[in-house]
Coordinates of C-alpha atoms and ligand atoms in Angstrom, one line a residue:
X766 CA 99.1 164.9 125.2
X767 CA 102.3 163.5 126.1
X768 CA 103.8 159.9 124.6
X769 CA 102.4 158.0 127.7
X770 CA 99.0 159.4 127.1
X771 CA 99.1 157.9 123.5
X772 CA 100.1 154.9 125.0
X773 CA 97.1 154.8 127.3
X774 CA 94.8 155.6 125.1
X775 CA 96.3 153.0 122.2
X776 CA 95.8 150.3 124.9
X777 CA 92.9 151.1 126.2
X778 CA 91.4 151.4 122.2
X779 CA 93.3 148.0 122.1
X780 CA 91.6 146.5 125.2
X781 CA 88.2 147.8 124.0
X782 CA 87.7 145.8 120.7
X783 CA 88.6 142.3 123.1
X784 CA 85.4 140.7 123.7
X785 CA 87.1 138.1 126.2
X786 CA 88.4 140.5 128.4
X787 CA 85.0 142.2 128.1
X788 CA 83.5 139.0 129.4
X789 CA 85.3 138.6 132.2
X790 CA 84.4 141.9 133.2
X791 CA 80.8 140.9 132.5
X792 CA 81.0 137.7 134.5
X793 CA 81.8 140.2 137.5
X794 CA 77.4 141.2 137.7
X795 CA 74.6 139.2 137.9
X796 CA 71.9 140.4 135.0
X797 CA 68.5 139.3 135.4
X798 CA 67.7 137.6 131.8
X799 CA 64.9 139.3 129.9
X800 CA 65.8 141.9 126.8
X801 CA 69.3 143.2 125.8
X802 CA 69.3 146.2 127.9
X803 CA 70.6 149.3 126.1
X804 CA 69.4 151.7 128.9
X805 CA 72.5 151.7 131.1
X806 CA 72.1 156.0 130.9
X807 CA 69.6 155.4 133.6
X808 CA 72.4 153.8 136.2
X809 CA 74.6 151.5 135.8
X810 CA 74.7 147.9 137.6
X811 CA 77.0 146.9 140.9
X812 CA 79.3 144.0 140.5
X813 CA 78.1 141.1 142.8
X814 CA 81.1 141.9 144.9
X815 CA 80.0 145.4 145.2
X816 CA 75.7 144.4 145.8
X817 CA 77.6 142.0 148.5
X818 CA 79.8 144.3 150.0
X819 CA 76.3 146.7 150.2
X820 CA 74.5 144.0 151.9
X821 CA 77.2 143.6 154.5
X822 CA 77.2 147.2 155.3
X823 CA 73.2 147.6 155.0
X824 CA 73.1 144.7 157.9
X825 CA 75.5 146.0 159.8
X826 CA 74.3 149.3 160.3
X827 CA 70.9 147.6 160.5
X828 CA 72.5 145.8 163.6
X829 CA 75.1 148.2 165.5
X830 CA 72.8 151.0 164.6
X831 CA 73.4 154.6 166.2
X832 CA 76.0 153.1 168.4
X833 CA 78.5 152.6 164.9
X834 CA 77.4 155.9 163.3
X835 CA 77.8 157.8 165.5
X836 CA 80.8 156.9 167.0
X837 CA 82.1 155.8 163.8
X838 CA 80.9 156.6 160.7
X839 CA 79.9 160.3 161.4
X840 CA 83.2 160.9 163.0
X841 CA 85.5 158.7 161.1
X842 CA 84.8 156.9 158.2
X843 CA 82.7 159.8 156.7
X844 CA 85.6 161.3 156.5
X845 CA 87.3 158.9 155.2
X846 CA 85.0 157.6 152.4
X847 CA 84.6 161.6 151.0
X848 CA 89.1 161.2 151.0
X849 CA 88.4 158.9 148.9
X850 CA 86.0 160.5 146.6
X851 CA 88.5 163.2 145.9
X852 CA 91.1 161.0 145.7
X853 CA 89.1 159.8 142.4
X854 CA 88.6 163.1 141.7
X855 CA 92.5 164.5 141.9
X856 CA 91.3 167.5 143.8
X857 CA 91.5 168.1 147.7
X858 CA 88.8 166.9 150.1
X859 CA 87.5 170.8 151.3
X860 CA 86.2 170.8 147.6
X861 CA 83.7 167.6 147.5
X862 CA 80.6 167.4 149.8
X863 CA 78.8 164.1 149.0
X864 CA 74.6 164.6 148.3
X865 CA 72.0 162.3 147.9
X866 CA 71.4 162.8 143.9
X867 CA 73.2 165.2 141.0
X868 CA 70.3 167.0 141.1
X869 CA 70.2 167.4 144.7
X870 CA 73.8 168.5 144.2
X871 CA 73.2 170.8 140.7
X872 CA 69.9 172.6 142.4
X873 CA 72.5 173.4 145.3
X874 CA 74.2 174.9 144.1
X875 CA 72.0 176.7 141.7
X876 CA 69.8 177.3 144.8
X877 CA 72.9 178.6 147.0
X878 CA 74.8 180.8 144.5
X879 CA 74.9 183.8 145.6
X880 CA 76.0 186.4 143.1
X881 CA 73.1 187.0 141.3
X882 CA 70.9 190.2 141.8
X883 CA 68.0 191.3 140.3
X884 CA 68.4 192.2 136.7
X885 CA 71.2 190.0 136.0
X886 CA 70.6 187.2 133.5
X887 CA 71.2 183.0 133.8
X888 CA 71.5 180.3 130.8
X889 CA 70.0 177.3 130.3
X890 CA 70.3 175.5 127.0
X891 CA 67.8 172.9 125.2
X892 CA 70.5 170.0 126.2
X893 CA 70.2 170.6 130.1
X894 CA 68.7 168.4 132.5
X895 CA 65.1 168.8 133.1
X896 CA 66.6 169.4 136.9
X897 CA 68.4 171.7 135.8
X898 CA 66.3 173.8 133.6
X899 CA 63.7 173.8 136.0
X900 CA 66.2 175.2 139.0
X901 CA 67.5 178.3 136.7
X902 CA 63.9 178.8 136.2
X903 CA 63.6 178.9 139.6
X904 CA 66.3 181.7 140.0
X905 CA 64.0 183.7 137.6
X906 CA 60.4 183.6 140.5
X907 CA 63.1 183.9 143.4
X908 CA 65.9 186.0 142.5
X909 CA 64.4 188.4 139.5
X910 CA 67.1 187.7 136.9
X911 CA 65.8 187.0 133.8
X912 CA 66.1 183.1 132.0
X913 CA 68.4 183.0 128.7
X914 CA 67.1 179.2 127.0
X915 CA 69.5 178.8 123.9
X916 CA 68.4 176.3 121.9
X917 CA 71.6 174.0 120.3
X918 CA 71.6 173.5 116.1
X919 CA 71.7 170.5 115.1
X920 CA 73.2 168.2 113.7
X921 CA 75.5 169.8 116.8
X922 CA 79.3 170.2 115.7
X923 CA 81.8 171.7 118.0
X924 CA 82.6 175.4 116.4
X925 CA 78.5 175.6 116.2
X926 CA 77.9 174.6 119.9
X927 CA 81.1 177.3 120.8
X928 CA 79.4 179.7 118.8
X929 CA 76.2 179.6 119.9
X930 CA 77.4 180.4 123.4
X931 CA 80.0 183.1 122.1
X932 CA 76.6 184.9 120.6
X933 CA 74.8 184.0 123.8
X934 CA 77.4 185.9 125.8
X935 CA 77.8 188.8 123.0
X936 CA 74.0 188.9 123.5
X937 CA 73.5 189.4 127.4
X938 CA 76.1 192.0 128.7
X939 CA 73.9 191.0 132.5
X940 CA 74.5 187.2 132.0
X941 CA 76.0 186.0 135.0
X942 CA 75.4 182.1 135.1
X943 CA 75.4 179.5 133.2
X944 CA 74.4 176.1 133.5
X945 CA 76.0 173.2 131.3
X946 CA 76.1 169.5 131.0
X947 CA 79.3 167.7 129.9
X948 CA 77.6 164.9 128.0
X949 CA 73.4 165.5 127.5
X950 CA 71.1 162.8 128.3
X951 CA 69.1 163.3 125.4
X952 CA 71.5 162.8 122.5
X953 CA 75.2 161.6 124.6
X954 CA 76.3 164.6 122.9
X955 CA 79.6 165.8 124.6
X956 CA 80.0 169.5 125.2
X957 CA 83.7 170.9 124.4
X958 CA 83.4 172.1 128.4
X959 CA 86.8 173.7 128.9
X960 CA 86.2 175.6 126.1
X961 CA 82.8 177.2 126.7
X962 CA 84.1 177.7 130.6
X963 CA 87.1 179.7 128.8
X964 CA 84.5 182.1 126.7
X965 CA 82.3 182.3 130.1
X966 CA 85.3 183.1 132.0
X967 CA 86.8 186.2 129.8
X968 CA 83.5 187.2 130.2
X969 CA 83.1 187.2 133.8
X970 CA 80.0 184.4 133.8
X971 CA 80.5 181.8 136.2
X972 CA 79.4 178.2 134.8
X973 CA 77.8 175.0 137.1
X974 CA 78.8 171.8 135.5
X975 CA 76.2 168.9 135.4
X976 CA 78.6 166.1 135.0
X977 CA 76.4 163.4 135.6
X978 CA 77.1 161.2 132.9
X979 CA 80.4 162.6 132.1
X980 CA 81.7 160.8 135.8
X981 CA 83.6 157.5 134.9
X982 CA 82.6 157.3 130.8
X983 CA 85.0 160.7 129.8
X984 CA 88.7 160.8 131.0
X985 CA 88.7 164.4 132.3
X986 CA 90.7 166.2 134.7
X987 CA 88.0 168.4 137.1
X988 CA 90.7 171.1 137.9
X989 CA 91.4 171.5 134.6
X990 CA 88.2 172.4 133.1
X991 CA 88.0 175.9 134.4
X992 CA 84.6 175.5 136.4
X993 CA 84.2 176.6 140.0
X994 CA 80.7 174.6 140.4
X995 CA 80.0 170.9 139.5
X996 CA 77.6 167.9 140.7
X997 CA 77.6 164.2 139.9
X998 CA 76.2 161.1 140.6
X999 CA 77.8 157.7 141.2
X1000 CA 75.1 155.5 140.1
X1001 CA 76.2 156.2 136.6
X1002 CA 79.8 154.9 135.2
X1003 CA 81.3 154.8 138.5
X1004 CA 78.2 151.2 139.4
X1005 CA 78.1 152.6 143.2
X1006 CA 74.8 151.9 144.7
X1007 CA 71.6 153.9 144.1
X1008 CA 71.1 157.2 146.1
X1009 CA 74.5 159.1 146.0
X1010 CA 76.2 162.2 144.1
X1011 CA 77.9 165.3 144.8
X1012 CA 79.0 168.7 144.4
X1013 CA 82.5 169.7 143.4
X1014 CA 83.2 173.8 144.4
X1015 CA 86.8 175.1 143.9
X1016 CA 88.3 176.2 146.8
X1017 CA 88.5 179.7 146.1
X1018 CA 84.8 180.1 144.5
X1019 CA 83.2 179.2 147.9
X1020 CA 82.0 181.9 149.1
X1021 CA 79.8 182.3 146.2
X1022 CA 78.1 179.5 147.3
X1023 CA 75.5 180.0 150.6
X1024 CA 75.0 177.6 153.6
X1025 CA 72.2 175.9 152.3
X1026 CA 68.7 176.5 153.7
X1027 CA 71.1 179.1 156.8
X1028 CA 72.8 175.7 157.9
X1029 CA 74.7 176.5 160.4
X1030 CA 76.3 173.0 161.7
X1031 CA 79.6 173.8 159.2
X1032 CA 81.8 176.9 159.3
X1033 CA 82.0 179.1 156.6
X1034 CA 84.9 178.1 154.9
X1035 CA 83.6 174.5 155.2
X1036 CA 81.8 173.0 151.8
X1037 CA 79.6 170.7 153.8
X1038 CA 76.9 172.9 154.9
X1039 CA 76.4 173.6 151.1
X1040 CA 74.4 170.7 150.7
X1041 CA 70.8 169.4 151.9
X1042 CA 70.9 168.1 155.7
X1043 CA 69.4 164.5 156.0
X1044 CA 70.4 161.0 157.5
X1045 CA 72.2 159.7 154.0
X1046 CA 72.0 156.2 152.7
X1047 CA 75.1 155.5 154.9
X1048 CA 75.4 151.7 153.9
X1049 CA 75.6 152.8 150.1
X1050 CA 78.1 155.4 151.4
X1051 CA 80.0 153.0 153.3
X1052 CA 80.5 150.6 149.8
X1053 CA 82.0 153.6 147.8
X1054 CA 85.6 152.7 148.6
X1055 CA 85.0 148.9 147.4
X1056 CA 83.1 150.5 144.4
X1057 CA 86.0 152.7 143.5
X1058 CA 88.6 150.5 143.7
X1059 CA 86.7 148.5 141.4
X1060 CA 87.0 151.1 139.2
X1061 CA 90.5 151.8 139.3
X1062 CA 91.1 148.1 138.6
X1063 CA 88.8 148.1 135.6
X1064 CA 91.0 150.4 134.2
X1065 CA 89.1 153.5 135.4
X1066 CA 87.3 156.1 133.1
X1067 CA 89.6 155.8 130.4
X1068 CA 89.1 151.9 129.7
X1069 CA 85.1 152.0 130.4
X1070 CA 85.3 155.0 128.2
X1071 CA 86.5 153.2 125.3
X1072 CA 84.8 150.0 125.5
X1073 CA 81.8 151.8 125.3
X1074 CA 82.9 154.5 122.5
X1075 CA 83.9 151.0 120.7
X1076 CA 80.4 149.4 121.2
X1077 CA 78.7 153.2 120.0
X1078 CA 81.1 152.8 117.1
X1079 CA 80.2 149.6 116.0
X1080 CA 76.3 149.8 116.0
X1081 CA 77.2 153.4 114.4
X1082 CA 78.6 152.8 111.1
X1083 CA 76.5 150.0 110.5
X1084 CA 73.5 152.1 110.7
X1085 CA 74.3 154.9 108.8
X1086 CA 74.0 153.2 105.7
X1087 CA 70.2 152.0 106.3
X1088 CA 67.8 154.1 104.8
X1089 CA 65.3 155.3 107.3
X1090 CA 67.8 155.0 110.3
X1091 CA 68.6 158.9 111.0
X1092 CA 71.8 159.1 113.7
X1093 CA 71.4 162.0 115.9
X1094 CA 74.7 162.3 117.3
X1095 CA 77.7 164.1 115.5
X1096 CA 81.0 161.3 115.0
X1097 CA 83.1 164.0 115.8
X1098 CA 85.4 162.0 118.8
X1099 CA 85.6 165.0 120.2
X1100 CA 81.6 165.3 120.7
X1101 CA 80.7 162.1 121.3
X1102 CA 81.3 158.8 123.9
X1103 CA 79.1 155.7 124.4
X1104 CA 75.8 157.1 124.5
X1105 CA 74.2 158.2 120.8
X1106 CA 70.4 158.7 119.7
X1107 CA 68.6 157.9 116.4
X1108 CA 65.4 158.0 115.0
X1109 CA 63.5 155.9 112.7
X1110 CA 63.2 158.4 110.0
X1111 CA 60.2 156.6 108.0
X1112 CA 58.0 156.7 111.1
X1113 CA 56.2 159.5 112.5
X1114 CA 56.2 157.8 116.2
X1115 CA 59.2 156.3 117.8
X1116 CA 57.6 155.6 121.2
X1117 CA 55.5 153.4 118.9
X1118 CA 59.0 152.6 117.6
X1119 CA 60.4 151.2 120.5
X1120 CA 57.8 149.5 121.7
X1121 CA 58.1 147.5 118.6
X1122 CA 62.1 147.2 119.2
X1123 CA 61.1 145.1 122.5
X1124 CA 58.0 143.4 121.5
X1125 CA 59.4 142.3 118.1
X1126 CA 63.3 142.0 118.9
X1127 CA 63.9 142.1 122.2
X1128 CA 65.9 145.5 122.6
X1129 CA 65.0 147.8 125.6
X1130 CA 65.8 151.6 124.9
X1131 CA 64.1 154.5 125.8
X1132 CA 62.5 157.7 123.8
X1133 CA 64.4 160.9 124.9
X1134 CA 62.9 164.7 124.2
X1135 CA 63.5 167.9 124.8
X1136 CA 66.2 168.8 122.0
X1137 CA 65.9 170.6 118.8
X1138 CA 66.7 166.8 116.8
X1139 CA 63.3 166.4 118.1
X1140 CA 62.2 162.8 119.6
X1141 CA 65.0 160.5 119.4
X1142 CA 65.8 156.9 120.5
X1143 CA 68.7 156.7 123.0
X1144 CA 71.2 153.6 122.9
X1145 CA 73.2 153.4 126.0
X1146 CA 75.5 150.1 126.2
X1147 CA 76.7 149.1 129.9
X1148 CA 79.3 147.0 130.5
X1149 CA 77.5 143.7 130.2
X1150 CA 76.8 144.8 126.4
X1151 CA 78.3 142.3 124.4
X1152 CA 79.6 142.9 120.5
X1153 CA 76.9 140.1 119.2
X1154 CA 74.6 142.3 121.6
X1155 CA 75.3 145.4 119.4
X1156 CA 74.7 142.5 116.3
X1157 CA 71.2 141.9 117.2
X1158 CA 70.4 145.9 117.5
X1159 CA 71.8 146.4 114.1
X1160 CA 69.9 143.7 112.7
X1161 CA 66.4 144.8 114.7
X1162 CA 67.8 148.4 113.0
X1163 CA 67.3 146.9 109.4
X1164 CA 64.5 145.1 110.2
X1165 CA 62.3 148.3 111.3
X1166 CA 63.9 150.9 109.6
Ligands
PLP2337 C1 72.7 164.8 132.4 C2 72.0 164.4 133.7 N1 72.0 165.3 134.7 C3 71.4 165.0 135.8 C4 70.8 163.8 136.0 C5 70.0 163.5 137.3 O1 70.7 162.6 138.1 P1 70.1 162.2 139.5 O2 69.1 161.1 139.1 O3 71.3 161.6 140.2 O4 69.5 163.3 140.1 C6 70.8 162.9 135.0 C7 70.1 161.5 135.2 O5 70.0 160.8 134.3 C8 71.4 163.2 133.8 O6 71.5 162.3 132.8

């Protein structure tokens, strides 16, 4: 990291801990009042300008219909908008194809990859996406290869999660893919990607990113990461509307991927028949540019980043010192961003648990399974999280615990 990185990062730590700017930025939605929400992992909220921007568009394709998209949209600002995408991105337009959903876009390409045969072997870990598990078990009925499922230790740390995949590859001389999420939606847990694409690399095992909630909450560079195959959402950190993702393939990896389901409207060096044909939600297309130029002035990935690190950081320490709160998630800054699990570790049911947390203190969080840490409680702040929000978790925390 050069000097002006430190000096990024030291403002935007700075800017993260200031609950007036935090305001202003939270004046910017409309939040329907009911219970402090701490279940932004499930998508995040448009600014009013954004929803208005939406409305605007949603009417006006509702009114110039076929006559503006397809003399306009399809041929123009399609175009445009996906420039734009990459633009966010850093990485050249042939490379993005927008889809409807990250998993539309991760079963794509899971779907479409096309250097498997019979015999060879696929990975799928315990902190994948359902999606996701379910497509590489997919590959299993429809391409014979056989399913590796590693399951991750926990508590996770970063030379166990490397390890586990170094013995993974050891393992399985036929592995050939493997699937991995940057940050897990059971636990926030963030996986040290670059590093595990480096080990699957000098292996020869190609690896398909799920970056869905890594998009706008991780400063990352996508080139940089060494993976040839990723898909995102935008509904996430990025607050565009509902309904749109992506894949990411690098230039030179295309040809691994397949025209999906034969399409044949795209040429073969073009990345846009990789991904499902339908009529797209072209008003919530048509919003991305206002949507990511909201993010940019936000202060991008690296500000939302650290605001919600901070607010993860806050409600954090405070709760590991209460007996019978047990955090899930490692504080490793390395493996961890705003999102981190817990369980109450007196009770046997935390369903029951956080039915209690809304009924008898007004927090709304969701159970999350799936992982070897077992049932946990997932706290996702958003952006409308406020520090005295975090204050009235900790204290329903104590309360319960
Ligand atoms: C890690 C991860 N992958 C994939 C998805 C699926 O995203 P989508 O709903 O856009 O298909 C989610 C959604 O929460 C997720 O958290």
């Amino acid at each position: 990291m050069n000097s002006t990185a430190y000096a990024i990062t030291d403002l935007a730590d700075e800017q993260a801990r200031d609950e007036g700017f935090w305001q202003q930025v939270a004046a910017q939605y409309d939040v329907e009042p009911g219970p402090v929400n701490f279940e932004y992992g499930y998508f995040g909220r448009m600014t009013r300008a954004a929803l208005k921007d939406y409305e605007q568009n949603l009417a006006y394709v509702n009114r110039s219909n076929s006559v503006y998209v397809r003399q306009k949209f399809d041929t123009e600002d399609s175009e445009f908008i996906r420039a734009d995408l990459a633009d966010l991105l850093n990485v050249p337009v042939r490379e993005v194809a927008l889809t409807r959903s990250a998993s539309e876009a991760v079963q794509a390409l899971i779907r479409n990859y096309n250097g498997l045969v019979a015999g060879d072997q696929v990975l799928v870990s315990d902190l994948d996406y359902n999606s996701v598990q379910t497509g590489m078990r997919w590959l299993a009925k429809n391409r014979g290869v056989e399913v590796i499922e590693v399951t991750h230790q926990h508590p996770a740390s970063h030379d166990a999660l490397l390890q586990t995949y170094r013995d993974a590859f050891a393992a399985h001389p036929r592995l050939k893919l493997v699937a991995l999420t940057y940050v897990t939606h059971r636990t926030g847990l963030v996986m040290p990607v670059k590093a595990i694409a480096e080990l699957a690399n000098a292996h020869g095992i190609e690896v398909i990113l799920d970056g869905a909630h890594a998009l706008g909450l991780l400063d990352f560079e996508l080139a940089d990461l060494g993976v040839s195959f990723a898909g995102f959402n935008l509904q996430k950190w990025i607050g565009a509307p509902l309904s749109l993702g992506f894949i990411y393939v690098k230039q030179d990896r295309l040809s691994a991927i397949d025209p999906d389901m034969a399409d044949e409207r795209y040429g073969a060096d073009d990345i846009l028949g990789r991904v499902p044909y339908g009529t797209p939600n072209i008003p919530a297309l048509m919003t991305l540019p206002k949507v990511f130029a909201e993010h940019r002035a936000m202060g991008g990935a690296p500000a939302k980043g650290a605001r919600l690190a901070y607010l993860r950081d806050l409600w954090v320490t405070q709760a590991r010192t209460i007996d019978g709160i047990d955090v899930l998630t490692p504080d490793d800054p390395r493996l961890y961003c705003g999102i981190t699990s817990f369980r109450f570790s007196r009770h046997a049911d935390q369903e029951l648990m956080v039915k209690r947390l809304l009924d008898e203190h007004g927090i709304f969080a969701v159970t999350r399974e799936g992982s070897a840490c077992g049932t946990c409680i997932r706290i996702t702040p958003g952006f409308t999280t406020s520090a005295k929000d975090v204050d009235q978790l900790v204290a329903a925390l104590r309360a319960l615990a």
